[in-house]
Structures are given as structure tokens and as C-alpha cells.
Short mmCIF file of C-alpha atoms in Angstrom, two decimals:
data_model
loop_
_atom_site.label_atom_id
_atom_site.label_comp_id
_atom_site.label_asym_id
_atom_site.label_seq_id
_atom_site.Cartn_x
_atom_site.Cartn_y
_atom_site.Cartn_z
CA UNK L 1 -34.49 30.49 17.71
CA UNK L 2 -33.52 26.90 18.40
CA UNK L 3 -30.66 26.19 20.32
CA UNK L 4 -27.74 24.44 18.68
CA UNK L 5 -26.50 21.28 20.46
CA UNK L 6 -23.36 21.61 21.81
CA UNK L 7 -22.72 18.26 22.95
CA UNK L 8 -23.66 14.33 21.48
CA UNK L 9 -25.72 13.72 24.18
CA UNK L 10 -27.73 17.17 23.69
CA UNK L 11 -27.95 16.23 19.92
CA UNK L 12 -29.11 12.97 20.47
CA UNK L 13 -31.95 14.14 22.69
CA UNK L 14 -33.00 16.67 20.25
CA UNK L 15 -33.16 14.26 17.83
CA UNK L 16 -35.03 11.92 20.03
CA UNK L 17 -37.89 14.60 20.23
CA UNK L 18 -37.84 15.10 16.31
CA UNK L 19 -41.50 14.17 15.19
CA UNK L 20 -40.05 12.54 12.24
CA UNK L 21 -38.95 8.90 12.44
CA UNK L 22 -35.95 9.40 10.20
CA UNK L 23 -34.44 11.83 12.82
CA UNK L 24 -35.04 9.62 15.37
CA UNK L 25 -33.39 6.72 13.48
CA UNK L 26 -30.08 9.05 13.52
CA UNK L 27 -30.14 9.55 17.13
CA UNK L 28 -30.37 5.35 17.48
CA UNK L 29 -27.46 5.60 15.24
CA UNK L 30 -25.05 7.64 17.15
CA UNK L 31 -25.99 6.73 20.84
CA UNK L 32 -29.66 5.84 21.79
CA UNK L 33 -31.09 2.26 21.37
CA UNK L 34 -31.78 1.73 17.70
CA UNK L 35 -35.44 0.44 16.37
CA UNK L 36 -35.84 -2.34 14.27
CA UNK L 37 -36.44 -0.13 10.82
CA UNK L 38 -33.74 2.50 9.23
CA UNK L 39 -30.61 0.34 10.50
CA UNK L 40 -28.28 -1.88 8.71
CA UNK L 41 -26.54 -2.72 12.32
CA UNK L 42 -29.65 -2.83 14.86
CA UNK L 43 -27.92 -3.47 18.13
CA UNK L 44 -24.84 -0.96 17.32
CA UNK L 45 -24.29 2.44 18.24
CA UNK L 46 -21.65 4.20 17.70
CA UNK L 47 -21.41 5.64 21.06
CA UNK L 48 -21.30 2.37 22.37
CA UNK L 49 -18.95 0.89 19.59
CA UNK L 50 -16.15 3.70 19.68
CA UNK L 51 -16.82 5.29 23.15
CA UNK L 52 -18.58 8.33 24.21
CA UNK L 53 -15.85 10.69 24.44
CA UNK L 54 -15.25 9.12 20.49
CA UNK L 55 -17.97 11.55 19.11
CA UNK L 56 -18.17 15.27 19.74
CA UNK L 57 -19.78 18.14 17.87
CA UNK L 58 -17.74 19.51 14.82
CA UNK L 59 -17.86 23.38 15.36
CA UNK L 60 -16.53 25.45 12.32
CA UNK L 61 -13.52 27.09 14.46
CA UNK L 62 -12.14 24.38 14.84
CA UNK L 63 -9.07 23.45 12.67
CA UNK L 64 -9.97 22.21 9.31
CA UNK L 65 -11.36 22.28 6.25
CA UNK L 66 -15.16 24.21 6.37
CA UNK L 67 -17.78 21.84 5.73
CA UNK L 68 -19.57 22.24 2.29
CA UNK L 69 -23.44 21.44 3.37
CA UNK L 70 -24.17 24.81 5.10
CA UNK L 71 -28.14 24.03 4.92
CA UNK L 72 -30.19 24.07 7.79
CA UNK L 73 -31.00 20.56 9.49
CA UNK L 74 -27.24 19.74 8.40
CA UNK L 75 -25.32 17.77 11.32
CA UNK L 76 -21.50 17.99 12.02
CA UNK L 77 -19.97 15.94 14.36
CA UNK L 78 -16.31 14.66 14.65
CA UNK L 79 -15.53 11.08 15.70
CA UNK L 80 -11.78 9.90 16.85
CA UNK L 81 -10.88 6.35 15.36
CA UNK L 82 -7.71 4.34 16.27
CA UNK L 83 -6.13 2.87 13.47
CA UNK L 84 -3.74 0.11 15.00
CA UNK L 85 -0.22 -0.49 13.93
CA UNK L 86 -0.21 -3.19 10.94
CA UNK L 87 1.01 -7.03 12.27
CA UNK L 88 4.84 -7.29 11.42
CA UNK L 89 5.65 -3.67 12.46
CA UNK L 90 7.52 -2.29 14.87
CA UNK L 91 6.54 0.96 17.08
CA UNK L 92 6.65 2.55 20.16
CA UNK L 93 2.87 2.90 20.12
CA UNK L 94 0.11 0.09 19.45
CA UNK L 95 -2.03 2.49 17.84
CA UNK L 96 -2.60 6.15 16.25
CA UNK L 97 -5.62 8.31 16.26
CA UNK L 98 -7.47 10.03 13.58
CA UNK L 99 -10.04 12.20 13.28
CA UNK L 100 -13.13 11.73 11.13
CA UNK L 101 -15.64 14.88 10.01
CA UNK L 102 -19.21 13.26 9.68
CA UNK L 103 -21.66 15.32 7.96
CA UNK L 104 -25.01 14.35 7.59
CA UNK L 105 -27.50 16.81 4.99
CA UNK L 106 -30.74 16.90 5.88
CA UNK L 107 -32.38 14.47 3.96
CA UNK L 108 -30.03 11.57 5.20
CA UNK L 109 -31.00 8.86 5.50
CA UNK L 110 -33.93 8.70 2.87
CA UNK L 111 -32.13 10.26 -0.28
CA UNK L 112 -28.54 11.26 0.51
CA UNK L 113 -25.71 9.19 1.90
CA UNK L 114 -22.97 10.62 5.07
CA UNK L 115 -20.15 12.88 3.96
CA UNK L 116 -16.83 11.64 5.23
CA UNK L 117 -14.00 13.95 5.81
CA UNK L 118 -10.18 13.20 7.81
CA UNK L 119 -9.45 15.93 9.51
CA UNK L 120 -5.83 14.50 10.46
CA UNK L 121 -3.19 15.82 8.65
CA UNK L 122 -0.65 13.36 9.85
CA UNK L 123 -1.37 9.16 10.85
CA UNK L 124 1.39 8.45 13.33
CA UNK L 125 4.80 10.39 11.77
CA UNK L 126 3.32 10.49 8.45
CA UNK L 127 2.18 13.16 6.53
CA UNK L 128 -1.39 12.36 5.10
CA UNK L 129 -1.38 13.09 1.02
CA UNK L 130 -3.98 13.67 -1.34
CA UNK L 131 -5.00 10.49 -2.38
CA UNK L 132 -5.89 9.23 0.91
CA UNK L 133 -7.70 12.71 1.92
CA UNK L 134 -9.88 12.08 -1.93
CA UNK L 135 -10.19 8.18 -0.93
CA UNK L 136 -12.06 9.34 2.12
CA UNK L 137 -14.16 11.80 0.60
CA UNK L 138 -15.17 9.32 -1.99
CA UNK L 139 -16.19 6.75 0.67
CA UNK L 140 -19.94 6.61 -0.05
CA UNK L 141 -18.97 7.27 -4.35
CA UNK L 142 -16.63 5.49 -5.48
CA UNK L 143 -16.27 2.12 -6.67
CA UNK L 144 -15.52 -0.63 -4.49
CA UNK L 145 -16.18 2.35 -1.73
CA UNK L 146 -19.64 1.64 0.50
CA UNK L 147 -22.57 0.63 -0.93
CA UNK L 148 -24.85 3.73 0.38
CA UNK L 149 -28.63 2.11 0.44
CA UNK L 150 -31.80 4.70 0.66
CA UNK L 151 -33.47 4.68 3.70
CA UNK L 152 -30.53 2.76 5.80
CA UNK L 153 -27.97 4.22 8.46
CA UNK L 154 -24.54 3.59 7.28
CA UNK L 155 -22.01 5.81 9.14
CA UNK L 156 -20.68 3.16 11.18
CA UNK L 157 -19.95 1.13 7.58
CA UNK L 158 -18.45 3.94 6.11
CA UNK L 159 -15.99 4.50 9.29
CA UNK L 160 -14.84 0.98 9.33
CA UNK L 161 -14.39 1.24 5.82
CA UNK L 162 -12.37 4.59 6.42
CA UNK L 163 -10.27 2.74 8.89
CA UNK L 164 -9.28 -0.09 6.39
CA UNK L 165 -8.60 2.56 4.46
CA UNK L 166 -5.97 4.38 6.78
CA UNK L 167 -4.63 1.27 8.14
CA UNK L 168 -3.54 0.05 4.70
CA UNK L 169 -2.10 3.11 3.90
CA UNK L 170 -0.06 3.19 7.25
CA UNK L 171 0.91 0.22 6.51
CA UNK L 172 2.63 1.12 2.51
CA UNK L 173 4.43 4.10 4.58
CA UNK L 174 5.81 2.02 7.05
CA UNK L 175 6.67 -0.62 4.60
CA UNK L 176 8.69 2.06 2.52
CA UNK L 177 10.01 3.70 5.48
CA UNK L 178 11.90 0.27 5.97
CA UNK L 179 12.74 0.08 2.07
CA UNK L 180 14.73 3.44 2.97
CA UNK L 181 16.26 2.25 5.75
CA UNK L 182 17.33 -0.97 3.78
CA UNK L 183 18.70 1.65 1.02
CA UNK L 184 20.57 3.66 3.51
CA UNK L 185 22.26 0.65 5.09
CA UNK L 186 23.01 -0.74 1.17
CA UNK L 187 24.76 2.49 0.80
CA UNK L 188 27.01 2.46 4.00
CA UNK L 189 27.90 -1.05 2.83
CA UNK L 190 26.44 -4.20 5.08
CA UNK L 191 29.81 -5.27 6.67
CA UNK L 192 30.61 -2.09 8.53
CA UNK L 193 34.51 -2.34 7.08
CA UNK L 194 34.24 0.16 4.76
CA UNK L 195 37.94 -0.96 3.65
CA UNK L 196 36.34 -4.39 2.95
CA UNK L 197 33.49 -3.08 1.00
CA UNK L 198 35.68 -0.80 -1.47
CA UNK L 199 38.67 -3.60 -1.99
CA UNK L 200 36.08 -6.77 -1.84
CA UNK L 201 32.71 -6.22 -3.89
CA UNK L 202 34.02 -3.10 -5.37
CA UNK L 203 36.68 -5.33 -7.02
CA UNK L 204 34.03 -7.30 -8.43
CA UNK L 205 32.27 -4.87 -9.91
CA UNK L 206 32.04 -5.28 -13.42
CA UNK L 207 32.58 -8.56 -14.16
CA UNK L 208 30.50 -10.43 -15.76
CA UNK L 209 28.16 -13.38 -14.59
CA UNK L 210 29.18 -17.10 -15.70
CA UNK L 211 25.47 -16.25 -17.73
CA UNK L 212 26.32 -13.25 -19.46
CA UNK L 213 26.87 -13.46 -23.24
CA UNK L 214 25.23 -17.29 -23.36
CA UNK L 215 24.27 -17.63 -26.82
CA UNK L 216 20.07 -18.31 -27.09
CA UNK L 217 18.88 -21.24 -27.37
CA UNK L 218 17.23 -21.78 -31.01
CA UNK L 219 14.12 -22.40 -29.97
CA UNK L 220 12.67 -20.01 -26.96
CA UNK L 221 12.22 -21.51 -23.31
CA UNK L 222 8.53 -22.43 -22.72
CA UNK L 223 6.83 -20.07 -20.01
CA UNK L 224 4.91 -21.46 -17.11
CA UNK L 225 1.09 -21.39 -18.65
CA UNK L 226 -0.56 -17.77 -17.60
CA UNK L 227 2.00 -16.12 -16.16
CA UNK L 228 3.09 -12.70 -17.37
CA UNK L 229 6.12 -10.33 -16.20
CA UNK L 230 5.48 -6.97 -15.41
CA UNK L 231 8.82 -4.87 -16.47
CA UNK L 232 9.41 -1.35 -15.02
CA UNK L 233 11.00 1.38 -16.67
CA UNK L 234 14.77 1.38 -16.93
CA UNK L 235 17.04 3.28 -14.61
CA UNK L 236 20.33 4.98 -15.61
CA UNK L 237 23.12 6.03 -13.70
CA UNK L 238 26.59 6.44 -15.81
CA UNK L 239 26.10 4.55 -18.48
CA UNK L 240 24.85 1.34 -16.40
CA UNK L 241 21.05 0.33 -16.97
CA UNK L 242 18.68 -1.67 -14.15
CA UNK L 243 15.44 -2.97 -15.42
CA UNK L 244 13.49 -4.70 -12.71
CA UNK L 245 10.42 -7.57 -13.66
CA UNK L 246 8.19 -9.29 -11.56
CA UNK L 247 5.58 -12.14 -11.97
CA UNK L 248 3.55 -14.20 -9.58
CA UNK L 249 4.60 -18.47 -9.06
CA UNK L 250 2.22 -20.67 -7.68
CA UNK L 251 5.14 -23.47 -7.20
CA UNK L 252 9.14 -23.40 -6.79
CA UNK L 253 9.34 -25.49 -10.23
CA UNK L 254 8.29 -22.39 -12.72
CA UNK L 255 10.90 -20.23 -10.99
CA UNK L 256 14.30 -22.18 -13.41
CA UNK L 257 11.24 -22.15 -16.32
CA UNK L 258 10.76 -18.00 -16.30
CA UNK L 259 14.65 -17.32 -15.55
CA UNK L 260 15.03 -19.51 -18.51
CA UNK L 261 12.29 -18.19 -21.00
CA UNK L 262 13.91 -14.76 -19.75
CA UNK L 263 17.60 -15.66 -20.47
CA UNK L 264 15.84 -16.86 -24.22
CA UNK L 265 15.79 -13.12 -25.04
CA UNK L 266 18.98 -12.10 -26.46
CA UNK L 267 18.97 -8.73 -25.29
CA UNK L 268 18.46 -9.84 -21.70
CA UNK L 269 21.11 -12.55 -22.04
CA UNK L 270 24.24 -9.86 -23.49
CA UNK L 271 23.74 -7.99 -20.22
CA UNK L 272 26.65 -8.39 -17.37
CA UNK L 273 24.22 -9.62 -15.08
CA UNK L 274 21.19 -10.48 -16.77
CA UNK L 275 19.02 -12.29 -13.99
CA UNK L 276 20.02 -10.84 -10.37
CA UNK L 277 16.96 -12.30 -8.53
CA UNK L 278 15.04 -13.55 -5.52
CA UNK L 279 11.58 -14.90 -5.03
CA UNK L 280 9.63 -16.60 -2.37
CA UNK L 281 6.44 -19.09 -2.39
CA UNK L 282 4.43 -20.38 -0.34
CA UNK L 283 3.03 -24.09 -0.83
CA UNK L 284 0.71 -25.13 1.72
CA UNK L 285 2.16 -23.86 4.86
CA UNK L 286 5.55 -23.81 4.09
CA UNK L 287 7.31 -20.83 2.56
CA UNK L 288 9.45 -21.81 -0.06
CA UNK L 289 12.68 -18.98 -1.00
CA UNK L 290 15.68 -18.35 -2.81
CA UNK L 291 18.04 -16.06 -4.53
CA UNK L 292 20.84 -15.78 -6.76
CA UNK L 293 23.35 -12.75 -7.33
CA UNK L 294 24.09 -13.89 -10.63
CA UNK L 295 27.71 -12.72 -10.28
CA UNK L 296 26.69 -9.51 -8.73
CA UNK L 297 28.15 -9.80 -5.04
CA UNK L 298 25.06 -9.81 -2.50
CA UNK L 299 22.66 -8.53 -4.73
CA UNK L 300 20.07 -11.28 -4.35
CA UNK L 301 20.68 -11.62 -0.76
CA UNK L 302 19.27 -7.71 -0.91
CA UNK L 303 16.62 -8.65 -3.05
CA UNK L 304 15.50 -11.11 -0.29
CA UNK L 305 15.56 -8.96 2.17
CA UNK L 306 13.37 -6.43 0.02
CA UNK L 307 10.34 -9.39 -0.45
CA UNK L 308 11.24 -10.39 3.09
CA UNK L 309 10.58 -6.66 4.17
CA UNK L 310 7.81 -5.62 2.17
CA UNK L 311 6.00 -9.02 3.33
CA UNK L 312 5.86 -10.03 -0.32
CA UNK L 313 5.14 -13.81 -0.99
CA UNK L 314 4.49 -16.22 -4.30
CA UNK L 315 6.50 -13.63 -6.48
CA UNK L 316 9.24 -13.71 -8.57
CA UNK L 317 11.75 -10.76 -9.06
CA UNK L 318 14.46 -10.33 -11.32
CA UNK L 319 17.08 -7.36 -11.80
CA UNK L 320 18.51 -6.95 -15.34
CA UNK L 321 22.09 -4.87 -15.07
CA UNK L 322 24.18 -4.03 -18.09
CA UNK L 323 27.47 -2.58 -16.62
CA UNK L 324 28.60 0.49 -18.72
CA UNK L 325 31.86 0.52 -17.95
CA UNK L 326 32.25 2.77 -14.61
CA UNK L 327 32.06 1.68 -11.32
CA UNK L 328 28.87 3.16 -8.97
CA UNK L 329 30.00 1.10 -6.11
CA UNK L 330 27.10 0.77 -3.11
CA UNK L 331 24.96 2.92 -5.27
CA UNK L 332 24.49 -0.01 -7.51
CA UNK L 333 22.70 -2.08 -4.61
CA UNK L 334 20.65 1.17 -3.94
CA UNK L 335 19.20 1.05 -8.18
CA UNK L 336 19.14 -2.89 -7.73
CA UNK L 337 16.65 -2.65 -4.79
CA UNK L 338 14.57 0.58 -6.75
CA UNK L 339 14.61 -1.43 -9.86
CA UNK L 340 12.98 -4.26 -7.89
CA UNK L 341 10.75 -2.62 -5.95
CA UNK L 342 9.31 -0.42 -9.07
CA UNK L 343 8.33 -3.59 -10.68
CA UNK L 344 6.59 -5.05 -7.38
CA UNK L 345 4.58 -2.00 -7.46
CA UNK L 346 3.83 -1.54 -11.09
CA UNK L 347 2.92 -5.67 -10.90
CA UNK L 348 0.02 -4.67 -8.19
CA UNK L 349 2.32 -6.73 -5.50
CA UNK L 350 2.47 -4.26 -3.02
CA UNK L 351 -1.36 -3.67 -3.32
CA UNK L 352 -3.93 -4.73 -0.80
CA UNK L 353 -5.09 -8.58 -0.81
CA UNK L 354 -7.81 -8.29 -2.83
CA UNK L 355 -5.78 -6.61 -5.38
CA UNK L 356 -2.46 -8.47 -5.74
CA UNK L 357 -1.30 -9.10 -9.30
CA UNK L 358 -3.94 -7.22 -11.10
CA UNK L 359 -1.40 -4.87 -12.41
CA UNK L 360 -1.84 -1.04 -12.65
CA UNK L 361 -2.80 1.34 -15.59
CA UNK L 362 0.37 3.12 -15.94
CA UNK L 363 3.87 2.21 -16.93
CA UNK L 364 4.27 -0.77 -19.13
CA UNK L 365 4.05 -4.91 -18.23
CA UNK L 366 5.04 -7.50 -20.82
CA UNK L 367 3.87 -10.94 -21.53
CA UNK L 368 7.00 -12.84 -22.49
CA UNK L 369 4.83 -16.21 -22.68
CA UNK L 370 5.24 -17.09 -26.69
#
């Protein structure tokens, strides 16, 4: 009975001695000089590219889900990535490791592409979900996933590509870990006198903006050519109402052009605060923002500080509140901010790059160009 590797090294040489070619290709691939056929990286191995305590043989006792290629000729091995803390956080490490399950059937490389797994169950203080566990699996699958080529080596593609992957998603958790900690700090009131807060913007509360109740204008304000506002569901809380919208600018100019097409819909225009909002754009290298509380004390300060967190540029958001007659004090700030934030992420702005202001499937977005 052949022995089964129990280290890289030990599979590599085994490998090495295979009669077939294709075999031999794998062992260039994880740590022995690669020919010049069956490799879409020639010079790279990924011994040498992630380190050679990176790789190490998967064994089934190990912790984790059970591999589902059981067939003989199958390889297993487990390879530790380091997924680095996304530019404009803050943490007391630069980096966090994850483990990857790569499992090669037997007829890889000719007719079958790698099988990806994460075997992490957490990325820094974060509890991995589902959809990043399925995005993995699907590496070599899915659309926009790797392109998986017959004949070609393409683990080290699909573990870059797994990295992206896990780095972007880091980064949404960190980026709502903040949106919770601005929420939290909205609801303890930003002044630290709570005496201030309940007899200052608590006294406000309620009264209307200087826009509220403005009669439309007879003809509709033109919209900016192509643009289109993304509206999120409504949220109640005692008879008050917040409906956030968002829509991409290209240029400071179209942002008094969509608050006024907006304020053109008479619905929008009775509320007590129709257009709470804050946007920022950048134009060549300078970044371009404002925001306006539209009588609602410090709300579009908060809405700032929102795009300002969640690294959000050449977007405009606006916060619709009709006041129902009973005060919610700082929890209004806390459905201004969710309000905002659900229509940033319905919009496809909190998406990665490629991405951004696509839009997404569910939930509803409105063109309110005439």
C-alpha cells in the first residue's frame, strides 16, 4: 500500500516521481520549479509566494467541514493566507489569518478545476456568514469568480481571488462596526450634557423646516440628465416616517438641481423635514462636501459623518422625515442615519469598485427624472 504524504515537501516529491506530466505540473505548482507547459504563472510557487510553513496537509481530523472528493488520487492540503486590514481602518493588528482547504480531484488539471473551501470560522473578531463561506466555494463557478482554463494550474489565482474576497468583506464589517458605534454615540447625544441635549435639540423637535409645506412649483424641477434615486423602504417609529434616497453626482452643481426636482414632489415637500441631507464629490483631486439639516438640529452634520465613515464619495443622500406628532428624541438621529445608510446600500454604494451604483435586485429604486 502506498504511503500517504504527511508533509508538502513529501507530497511534492511523490508527485515529482509521478510518470505522468500532469502530476508533475502540480508539484511545480505548490513548491518545485515549474516547467514551461501546464502553468498560467511559470516562475511562481506557492511555497515560495506564501511561505513554506503556508501549506500543510489537510488531514480529515482536523476541525472542519469533511471534504466531498473522497476518490483516490484526490489531494487535500490547507494553506494559511493573511488578509491585511483595509487602508482607513484602525486595529491593533496589521493583519488576520485565514485558512484555505484546497482540494484537488484527480483529474485536475486536464478536466476539473481546484475546490476552494475557508476553514475559518471567524476573520479577525468577526464571525464568518454564509455568503462569504458559498462565495468561496463558488470561486472556480460562479460568475465574475476565476476563469478555470483546461489543462492550466490555477490555485494560486483562485487564492488571490479568495483573498479579495475576504478582504472586502472585512472591510463592510468593519465599516458597519463604525456605523454602530456612530449610532451608539447618536443615542447618548454628541455633546456629553445630557441636560443640553433634552432642553436644546429636544426642544426643536418637531418643528418644521423653513421648506416644509412650500407649495410645488407648476412645472416640475428638471433632473440632472441620467441620474436616478434609489429610495429605501420607509421606517416607522410612533407615528414618524424616515425614507432615505441616494443617487450618484458627477459635479457640486446637480446637487441644488435633485434637492429641487425632489422638493417638486408634493408628497416629499408636506413633510416636516423633507430634504435632511449630505453628499460629497470629488472633482479632480479635490473633494467637494456639504450638508444641510433642513431644520432638523445636526442631522446632516450626522449624515456627513456617515459618507465620511463609510468612505463614500460622488453621492448624494437625502433623509425624508414626516414628524407624527411625538417626540423620539436621540432615537430620531439613530432612524436618520439607518434611513441613509439603507439607501447607500440598496443604491450599490457600499459595494466594491467595480460595482458602485449598479443598484441591487431587491427593494425598490425610483427614477424621479421626468
Amino acid at each position: 500500500m502506498a504511503t500517504t504524504p504527511q508533509t508538502i515537501d513529501e507530497l511534492i516529491d511523490k508527485l515529482s516521481l509521478d510518470s505522468d506530466p500532469v502530476r508533475e505540473a502540480i508539484a511545480s505548482e505548490l513548491g518545485g520549479t515549474r516547467s514551461s507547459a501546464s502553468s498560467s504563472h511559470p516562475q511562481e510557487a506557492l511555497q515560495s509566494i506564501y511561505g513554506e510553513d503556508a501549506l500543510t496537509i489537510w488531514k480529515p481530523s482536523q476541525p472542519g467541514s469533511r471534504p466531498s472528493t473522497p476518490d483516490a488520487g484526490t489531494i487535500h492540503f490547507e494553506v494559511t493566507l493573511s488578509i491585511d486590514i483595509p487602508a482607513g481602518h484602525s486595529a491593533d493588528e496589521s493583519s488576520h489569518p485565514i485558512n484555505i482547504l484546497v482540494t484537488l480531484p484527480p483529474t485536475y488539471p486536464s478536466t476539473s478545476a481546484p475546490q476552494l473551501q475557508l476553514l475559518s470560522r471567524y476573520i479577525g473578531p468577526y464571525g464568518v456568514d454564509a455568503p462569504l463561506f458559498g462565495t468561496v466555494l463558488r470561486t472556480f463557478i460562479s460568475r465574475g469568480g476565476v476563469e478555470w482554463t483546461p489543462d492550466y494550474v490555477c490555485v494560486f489565482d483562485g487564492l488571490e481571488w479568495v483573498k479579495e474576497r475576504c478582504a472586502e468583506w472585512l472591510s463592510e464589517r468593519m465599516s458597519e462596526n463604525k456605523v454602530g458605534e456612530l449610532m451608539r454615540e447618536d443615542e447618548r447625544g454628541r455633546t456629553g450634557n445630557p441636560r443640553e441635549t433634552q432642553n436644546g435639540d429636544e426642544e426643536d423637535e418637531g418643528k418644521p423646516s423653513s421648506r416644509a409645506g412650500r407649495e410645488p412649483p407648476p412645472v416640475p424641477a428638471e433632473m440632472p440628465p441620467g441620474i436616478t434615486i434609489t429610495e429605501a423602504e420607509a421606517i416607522h417609529d410612533r407615528k414618524s416616517v424616515f425614507i432615505g434616497r441616494a443617487c450618484p453626482i458627477t459635479d457640486p452643481s446637480q446637487v441644488p438641481l435633485i434637492l429641487d426636482h425632489i422638493m417638486s414632489d408634493r408628497r416629499i415637500s408636506r413633510a416636516a423635514h423633507p430634504i435632511i441631507n449630505a453628499w460629497r464629490c470629488k472633482v479632480g483631486n479635490i473633494l467637494h462636501q456639504d450638508n444641510d439639516d433642513d431644520g432638523e438640529t445636526a442631522a446632516g452634520g450626522r449624515l456627513a459623518h456617515l459618507l465620511q465613515i463609510l468612505e463614500v464619495d460622488n453621492v448624494l443622500v437625502i433623509v425624508t422625515r414626516y414628524f407624527g406628532g411625538i417626540h423620539l428624541g436621540p432615537d430620531r438621529f439613530k432612524h436618520i442615519n439607518q434611513a441613509a445608510r439603507n439607501a447607500l446600500e440598496l443604491g450599490g454604494f457600499l459595494d466594491a469598485p467595480d460595482e458602485v451604483h449598479r443598484g441591487r435586485k431587491s427593494g425598490k429604486a425610483r427614477g424621479h427624472a421626468k
